[in-house]
PDB file of C-alpha atoms in Angstrom:
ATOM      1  CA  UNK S   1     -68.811  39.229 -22.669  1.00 81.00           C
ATOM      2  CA  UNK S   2     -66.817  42.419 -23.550  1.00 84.00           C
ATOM      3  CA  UNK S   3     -69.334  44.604 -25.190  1.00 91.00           C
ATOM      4  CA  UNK S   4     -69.609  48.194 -26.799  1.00 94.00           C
ATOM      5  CA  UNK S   5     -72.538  50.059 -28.121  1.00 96.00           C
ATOM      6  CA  UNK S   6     -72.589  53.173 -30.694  1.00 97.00           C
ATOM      7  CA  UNK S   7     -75.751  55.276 -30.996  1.00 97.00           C
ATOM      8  CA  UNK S   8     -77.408  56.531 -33.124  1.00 97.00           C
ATOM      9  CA  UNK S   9     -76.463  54.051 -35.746  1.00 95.00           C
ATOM     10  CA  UNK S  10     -77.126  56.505 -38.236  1.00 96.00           C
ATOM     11  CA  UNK S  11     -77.426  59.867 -38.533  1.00 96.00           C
ATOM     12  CA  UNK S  12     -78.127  62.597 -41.816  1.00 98.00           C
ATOM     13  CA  UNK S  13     -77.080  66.137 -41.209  1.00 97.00           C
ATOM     14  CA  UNK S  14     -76.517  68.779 -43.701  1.00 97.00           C
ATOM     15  CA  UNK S  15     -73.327  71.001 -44.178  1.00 97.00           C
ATOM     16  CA  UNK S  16     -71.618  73.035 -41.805  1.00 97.00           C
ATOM     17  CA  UNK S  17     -73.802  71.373 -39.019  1.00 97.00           C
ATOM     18  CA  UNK S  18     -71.805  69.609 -35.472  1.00 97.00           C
ATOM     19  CA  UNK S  19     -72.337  66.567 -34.797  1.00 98.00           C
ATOM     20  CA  UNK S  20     -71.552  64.289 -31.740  1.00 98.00           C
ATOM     21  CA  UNK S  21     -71.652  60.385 -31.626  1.00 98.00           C
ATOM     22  CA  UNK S  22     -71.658  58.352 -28.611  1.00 98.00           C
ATOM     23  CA  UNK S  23     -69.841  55.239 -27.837  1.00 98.00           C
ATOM     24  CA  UNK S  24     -70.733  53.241 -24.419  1.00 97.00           C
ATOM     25  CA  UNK S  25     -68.878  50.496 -23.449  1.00 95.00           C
ATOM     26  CA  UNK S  26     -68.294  47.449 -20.837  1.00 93.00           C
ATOM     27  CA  UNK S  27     -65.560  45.293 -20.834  1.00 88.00           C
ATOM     28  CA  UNK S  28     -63.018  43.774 -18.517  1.00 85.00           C
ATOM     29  CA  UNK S  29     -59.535  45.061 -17.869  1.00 85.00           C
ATOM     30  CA  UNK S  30     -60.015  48.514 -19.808  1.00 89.00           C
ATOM     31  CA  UNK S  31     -57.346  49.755 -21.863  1.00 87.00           C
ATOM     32  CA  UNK S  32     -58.182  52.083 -24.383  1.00 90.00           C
ATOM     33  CA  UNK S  33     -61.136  53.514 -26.555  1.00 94.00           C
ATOM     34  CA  UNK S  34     -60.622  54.196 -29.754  1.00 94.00           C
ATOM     35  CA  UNK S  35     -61.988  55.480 -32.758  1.00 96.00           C
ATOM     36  CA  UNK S  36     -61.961  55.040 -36.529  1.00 96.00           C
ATOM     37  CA  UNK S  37     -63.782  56.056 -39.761  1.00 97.00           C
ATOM     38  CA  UNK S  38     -64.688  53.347 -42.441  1.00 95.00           C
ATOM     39  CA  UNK S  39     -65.141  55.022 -45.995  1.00 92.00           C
ATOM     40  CA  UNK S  40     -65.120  52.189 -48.871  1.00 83.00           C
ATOM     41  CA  UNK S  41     -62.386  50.018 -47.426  1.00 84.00           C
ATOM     42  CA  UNK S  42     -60.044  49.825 -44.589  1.00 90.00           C
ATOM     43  CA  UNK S  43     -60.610  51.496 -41.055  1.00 93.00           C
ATOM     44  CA  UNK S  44     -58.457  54.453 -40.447  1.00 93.00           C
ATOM     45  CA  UNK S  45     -57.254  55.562 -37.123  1.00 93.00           C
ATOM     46  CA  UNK S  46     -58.566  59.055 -35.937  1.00 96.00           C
ATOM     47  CA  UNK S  47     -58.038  58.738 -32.168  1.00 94.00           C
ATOM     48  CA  UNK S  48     -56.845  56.628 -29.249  1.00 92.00           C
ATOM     49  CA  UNK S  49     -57.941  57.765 -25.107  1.00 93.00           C
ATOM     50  CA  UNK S  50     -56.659  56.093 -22.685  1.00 90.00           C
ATOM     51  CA  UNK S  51     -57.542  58.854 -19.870  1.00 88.00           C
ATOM     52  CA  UNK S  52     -60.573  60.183 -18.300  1.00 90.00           C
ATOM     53  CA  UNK S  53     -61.311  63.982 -19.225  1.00 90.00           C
ATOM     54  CA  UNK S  54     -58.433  64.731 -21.806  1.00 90.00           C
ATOM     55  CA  UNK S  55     -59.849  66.091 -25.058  1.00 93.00           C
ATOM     56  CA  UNK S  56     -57.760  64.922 -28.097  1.00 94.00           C
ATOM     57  CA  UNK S  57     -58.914  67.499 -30.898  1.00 96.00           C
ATOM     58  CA  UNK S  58     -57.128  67.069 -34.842  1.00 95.00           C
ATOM     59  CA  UNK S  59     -58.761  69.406 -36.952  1.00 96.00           C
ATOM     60  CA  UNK S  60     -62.587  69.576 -36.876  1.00 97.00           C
ATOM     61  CA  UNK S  61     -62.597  66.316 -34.938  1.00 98.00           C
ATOM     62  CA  UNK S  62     -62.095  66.294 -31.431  1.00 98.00           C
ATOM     63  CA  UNK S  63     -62.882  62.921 -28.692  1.00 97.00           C
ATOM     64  CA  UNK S  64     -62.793  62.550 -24.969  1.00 97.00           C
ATOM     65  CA  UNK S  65     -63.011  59.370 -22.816  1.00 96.00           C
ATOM     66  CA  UNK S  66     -65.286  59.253 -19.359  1.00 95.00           C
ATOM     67  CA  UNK S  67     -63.352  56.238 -17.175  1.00 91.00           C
ATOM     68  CA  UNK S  68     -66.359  56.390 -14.537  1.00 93.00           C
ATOM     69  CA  UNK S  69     -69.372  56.613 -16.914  1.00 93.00           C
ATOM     70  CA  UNK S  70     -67.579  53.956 -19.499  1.00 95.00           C
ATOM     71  CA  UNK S  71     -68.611  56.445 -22.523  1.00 95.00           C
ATOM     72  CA  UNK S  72     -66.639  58.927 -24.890  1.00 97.00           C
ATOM     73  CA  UNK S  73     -68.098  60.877 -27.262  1.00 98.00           C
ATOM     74  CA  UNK S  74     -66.721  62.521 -31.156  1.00 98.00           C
ATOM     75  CA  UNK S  75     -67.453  65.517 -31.807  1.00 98.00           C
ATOM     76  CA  UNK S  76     -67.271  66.965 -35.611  1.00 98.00           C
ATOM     77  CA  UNK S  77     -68.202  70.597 -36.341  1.00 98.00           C
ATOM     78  CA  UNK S  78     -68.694  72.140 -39.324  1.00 97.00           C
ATOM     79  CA  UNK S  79     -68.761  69.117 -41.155  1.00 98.00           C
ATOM     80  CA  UNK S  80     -68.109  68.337 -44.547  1.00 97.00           C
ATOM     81  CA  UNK S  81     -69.313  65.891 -47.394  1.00 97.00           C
ATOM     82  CA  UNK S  82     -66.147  64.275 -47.068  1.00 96.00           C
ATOM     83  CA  UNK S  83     -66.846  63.269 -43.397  1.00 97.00           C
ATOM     84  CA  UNK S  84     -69.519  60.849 -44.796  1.00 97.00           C
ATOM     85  CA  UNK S  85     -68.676  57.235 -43.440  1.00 97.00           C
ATOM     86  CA  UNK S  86     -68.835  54.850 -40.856  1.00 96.00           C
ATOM     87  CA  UNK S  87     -67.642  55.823 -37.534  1.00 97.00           C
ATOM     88  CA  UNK S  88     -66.813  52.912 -35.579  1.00 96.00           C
ATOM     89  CA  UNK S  89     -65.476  52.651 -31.721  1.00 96.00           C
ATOM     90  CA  UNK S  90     -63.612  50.323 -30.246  1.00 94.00           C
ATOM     91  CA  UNK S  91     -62.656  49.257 -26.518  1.00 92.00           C
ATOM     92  CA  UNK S  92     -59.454  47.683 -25.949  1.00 86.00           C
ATOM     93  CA  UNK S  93     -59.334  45.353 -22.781  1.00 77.00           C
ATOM     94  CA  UNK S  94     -57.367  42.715 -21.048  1.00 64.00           C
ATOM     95  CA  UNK S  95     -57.116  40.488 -23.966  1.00 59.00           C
ATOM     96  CA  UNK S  96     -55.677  41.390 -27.025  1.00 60.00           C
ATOM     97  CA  UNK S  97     -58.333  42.260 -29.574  1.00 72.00           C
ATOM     98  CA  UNK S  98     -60.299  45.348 -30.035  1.00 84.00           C
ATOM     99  CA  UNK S  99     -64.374  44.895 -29.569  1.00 89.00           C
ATOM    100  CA  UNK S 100     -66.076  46.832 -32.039  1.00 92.00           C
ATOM    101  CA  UNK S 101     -69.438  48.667 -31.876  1.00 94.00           C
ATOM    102  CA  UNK S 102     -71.956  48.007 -34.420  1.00 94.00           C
ATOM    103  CA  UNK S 103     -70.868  51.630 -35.734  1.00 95.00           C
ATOM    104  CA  UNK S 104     -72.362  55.503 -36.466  1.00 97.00           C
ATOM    105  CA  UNK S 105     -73.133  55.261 -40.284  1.00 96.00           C
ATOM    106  CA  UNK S 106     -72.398  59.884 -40.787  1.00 98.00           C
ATOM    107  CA  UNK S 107     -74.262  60.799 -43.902  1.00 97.00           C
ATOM    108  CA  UNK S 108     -73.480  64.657 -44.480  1.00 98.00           C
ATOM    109  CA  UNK S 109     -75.311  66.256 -47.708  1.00 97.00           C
ATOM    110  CA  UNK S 110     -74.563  69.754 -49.267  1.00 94.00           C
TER     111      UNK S 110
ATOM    112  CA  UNK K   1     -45.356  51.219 -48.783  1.00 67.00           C
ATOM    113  CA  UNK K   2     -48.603  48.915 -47.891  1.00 71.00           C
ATOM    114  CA  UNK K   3     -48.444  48.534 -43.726  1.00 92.00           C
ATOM    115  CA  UNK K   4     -51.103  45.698 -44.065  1.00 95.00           C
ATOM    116  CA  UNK K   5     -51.970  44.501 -47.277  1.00 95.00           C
ATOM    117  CA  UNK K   6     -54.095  41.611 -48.035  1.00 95.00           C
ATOM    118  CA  UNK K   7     -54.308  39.369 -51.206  1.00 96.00           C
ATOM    119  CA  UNK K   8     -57.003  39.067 -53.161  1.00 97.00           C
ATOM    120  CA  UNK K   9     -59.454  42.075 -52.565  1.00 95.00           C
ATOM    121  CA  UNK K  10     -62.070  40.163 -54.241  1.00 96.00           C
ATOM    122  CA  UNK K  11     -62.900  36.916 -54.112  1.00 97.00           C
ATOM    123  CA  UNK K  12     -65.894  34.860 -55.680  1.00 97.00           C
ATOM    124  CA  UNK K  13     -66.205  31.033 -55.139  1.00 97.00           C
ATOM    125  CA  UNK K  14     -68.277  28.077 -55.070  1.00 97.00           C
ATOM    126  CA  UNK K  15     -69.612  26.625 -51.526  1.00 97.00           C
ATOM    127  CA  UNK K  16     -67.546  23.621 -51.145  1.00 97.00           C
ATOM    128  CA  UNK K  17     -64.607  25.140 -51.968  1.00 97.00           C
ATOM    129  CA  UNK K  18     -61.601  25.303 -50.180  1.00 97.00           C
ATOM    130  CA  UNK K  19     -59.806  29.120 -50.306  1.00 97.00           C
ATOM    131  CA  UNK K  20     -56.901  31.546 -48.737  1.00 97.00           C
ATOM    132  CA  UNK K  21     -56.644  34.892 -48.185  1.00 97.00           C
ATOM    133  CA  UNK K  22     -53.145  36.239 -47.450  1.00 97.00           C
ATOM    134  CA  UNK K  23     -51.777  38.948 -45.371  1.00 97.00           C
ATOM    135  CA  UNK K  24     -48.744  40.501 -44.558  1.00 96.00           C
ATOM    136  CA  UNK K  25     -47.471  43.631 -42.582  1.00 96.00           C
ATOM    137  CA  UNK K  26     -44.133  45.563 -42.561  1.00 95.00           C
ATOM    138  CA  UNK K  27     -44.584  47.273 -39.568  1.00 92.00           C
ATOM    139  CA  UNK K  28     -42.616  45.131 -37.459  1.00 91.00           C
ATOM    140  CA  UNK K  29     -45.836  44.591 -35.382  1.00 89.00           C
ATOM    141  CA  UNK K  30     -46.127  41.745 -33.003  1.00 87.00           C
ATOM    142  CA  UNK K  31     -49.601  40.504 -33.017  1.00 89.00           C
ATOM    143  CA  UNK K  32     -52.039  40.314 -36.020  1.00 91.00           C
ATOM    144  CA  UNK K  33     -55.343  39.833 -36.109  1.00 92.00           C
ATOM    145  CA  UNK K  34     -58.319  38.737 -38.544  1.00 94.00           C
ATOM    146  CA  UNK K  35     -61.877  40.270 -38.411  1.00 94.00           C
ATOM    147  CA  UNK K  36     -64.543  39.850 -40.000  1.00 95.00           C
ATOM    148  CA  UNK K  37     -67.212  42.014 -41.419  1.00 93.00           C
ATOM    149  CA  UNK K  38     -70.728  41.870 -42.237  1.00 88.00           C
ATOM    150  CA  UNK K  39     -72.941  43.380 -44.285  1.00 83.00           C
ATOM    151  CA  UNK K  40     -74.316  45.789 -41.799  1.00 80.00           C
ATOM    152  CA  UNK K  41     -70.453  46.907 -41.115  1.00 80.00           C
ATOM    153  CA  UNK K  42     -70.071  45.035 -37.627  1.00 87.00           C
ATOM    154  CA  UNK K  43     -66.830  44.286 -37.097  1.00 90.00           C
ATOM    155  CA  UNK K  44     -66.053  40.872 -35.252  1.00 90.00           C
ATOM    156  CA  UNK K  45     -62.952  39.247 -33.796  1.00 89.00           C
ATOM    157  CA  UNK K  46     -62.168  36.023 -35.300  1.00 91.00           C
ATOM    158  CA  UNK K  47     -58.187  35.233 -34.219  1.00 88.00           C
ATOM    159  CA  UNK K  48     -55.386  37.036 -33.151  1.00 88.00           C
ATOM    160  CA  UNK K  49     -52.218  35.809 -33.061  1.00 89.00           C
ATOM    161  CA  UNK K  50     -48.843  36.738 -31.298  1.00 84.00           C
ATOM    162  CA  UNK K  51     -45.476  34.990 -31.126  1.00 73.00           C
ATOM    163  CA  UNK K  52     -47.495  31.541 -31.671  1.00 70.00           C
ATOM    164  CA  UNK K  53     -49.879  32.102 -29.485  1.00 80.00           C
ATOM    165  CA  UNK K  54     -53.142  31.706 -30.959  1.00 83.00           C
ATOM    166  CA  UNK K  55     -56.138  33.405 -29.410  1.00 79.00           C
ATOM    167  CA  UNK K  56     -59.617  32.344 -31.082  1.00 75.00           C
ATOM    168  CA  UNK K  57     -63.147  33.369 -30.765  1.00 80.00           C
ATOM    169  CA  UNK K  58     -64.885  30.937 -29.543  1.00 75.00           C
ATOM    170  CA  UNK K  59     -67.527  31.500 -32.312  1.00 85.00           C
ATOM    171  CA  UNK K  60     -65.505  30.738 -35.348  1.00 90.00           C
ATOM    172  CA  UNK K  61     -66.312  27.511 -36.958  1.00 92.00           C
ATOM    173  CA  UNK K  62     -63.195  25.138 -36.933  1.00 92.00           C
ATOM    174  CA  UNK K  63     -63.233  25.333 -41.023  1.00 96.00           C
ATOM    175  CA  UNK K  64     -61.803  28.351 -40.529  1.00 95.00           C
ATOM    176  CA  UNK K  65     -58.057  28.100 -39.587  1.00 93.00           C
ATOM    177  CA  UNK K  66     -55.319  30.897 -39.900  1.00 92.00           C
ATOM    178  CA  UNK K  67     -51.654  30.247 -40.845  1.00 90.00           C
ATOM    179  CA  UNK K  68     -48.748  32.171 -39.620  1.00 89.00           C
ATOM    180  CA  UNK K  69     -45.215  31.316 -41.404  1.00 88.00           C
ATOM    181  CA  UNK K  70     -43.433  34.196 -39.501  1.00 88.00           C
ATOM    182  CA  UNK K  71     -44.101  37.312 -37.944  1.00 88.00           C
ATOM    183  CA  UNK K  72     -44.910  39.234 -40.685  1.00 93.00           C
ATOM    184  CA  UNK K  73     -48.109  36.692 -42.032  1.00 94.00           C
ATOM    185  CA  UNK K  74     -51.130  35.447 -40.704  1.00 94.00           C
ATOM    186  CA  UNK K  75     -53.183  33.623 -43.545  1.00 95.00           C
ATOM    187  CA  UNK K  76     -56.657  32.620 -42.959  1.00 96.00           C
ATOM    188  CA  UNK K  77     -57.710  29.087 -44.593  1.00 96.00           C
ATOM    189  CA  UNK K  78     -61.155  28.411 -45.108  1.00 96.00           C
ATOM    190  CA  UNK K  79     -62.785  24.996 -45.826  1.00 96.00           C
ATOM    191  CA  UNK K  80     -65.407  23.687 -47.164  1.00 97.00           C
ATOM    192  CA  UNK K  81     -67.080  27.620 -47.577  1.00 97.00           C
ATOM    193  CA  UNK K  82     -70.697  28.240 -46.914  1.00 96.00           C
ATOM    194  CA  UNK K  83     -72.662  30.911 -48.442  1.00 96.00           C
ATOM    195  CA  UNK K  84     -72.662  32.467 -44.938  1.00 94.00           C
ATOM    196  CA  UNK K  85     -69.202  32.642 -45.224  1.00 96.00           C
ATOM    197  CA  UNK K  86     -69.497  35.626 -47.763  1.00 96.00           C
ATOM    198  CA  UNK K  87     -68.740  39.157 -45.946  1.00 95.00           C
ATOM    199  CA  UNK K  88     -65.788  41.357 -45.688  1.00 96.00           C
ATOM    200  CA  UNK K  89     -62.677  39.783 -44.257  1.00 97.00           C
ATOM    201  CA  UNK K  90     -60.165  42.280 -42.353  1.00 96.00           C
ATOM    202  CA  UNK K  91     -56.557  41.501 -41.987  1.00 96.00           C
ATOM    203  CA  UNK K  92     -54.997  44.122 -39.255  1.00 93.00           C
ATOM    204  CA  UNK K  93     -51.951  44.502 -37.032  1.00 92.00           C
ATOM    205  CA  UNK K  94     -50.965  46.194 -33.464  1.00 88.00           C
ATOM    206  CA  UNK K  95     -47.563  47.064 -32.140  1.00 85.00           C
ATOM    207  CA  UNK K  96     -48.011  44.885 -28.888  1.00 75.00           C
ATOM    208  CA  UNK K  97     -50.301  42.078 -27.363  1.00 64.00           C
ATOM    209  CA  UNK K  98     -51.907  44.300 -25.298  1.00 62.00           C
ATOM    210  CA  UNK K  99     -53.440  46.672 -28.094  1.00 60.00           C
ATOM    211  CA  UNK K 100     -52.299  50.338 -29.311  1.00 73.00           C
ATOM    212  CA  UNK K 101     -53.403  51.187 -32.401  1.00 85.00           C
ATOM    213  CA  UNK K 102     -54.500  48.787 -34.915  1.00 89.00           C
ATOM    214  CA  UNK K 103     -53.547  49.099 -38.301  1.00 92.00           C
ATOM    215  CA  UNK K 104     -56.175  47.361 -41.114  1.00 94.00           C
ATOM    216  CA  UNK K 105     -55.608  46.314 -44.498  1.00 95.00           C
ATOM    217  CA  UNK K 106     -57.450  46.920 -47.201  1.00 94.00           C
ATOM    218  CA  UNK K 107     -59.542  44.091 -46.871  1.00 95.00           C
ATOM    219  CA  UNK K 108     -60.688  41.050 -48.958  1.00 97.00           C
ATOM    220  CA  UNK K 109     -64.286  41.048 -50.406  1.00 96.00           C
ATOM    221  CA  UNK K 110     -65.557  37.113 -50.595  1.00 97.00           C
ATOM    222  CA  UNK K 111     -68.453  35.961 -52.094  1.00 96.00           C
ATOM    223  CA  UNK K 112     -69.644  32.521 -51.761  1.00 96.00           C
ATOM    224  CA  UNK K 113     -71.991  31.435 -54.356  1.00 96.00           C
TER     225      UNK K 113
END
């Protein structure tokens, strides 16, 4: 069974701090990791790695895939109140639907 | 413009009953799929669906049932609803059967009581 594990599953930091999450995953026929953040309703897209080693940055958020270790990581620095949320990861393998971690619940406070 | 937008957002119902959430995308996706989400924010698969081809998890009681009139819809049905039916139910879309990036609606809040 595909499967995908986050750590830690929640994590408090305060403002202006960096923070990385971790995503591990195992599934067959890889395709593509990717990441979203969960405020109050829908999942938004923040990235999508589909290679080993390439660091996709947008803003203070950045994300990198490792193909032989099955992990990527997202980094946020200086971080903000408004990057409190859910951070969820998702593998994408040989059938069609994303697997989901359990999530990275980001609680930043002033 | 709403990508994915699912009707109702909230939902509150009796067990027994018999209910449908509805959802519809304009991004001329192909596949569409419906998740589910509990209270601890786990995600799970329930169906996806591409040109007719239904794909369902394996765990989904049968009194669950989607509905797709055309490309653009997948409806999920629910029968005879349990209280541990009540969670978050995602709606979301992808350009191709073999992933890219999902789009999610909004989602539908149902509470079984």
């Amino acid at each position: 069974e595909d499967k995908v594990v986050q750590s830690p599953l929640s994590l408090v930091v305060h403002e202006g701090d960096t923070v990385t999450l971790n995503c591990s995953y195992e599934v067959t026929n890889f395709r593509s990791l990717l990441w979203y953040k969960q405020e109050k309703k829908a999942p938004t897209f923040l990235f999508m790695l589909t290679s080993s080693g390439i660091e996709k940055k947008s803003g203070r958020l950045s994300s990198i895939l490792d193909k032989k270790e099955l992990f990527s990581i997202l980094n946020i620095t200086a971080t903000q109140t408004g990057d409190s949320a859910v951070y969820l990861c998702a593998a994408g393998a040989g059938s069609y639907q994303l697997t989901f971690g359990k999530g990275t619940k980001l609680s930043v406070i002033p | 413009d709403t990508a994915v937008s699912q009707t109702p957002k909230y939902l509150v119902t009796q067990m027994g009953n018999d209910k449908s959430i509805k959802c519809e995308q304009n991004l001329g996706h192909d596949t569409m799929y419906w998740y589910k989400q509990d209270s601890k924010k786990f995600l799970k698969i329930m169906f996806s669906y591409n040109n007719k081809e239904l794909i369902i998890n394996e765990t989904v009681p049968n009194r669950f049932s989607p509905k797709s009139p055309d490309k653009a819809h997948l409806n999920l049905h629910i029968n005879s609803l349990e209280l541990g039916d009540s969670a978050v139910y995602f709606c979301a879309s992808s350009p191709t059967r073999t992933g890219g990036v999902y789009t999610f609606g909004s989602g539908t809040r149902l509470t079984v009581v």
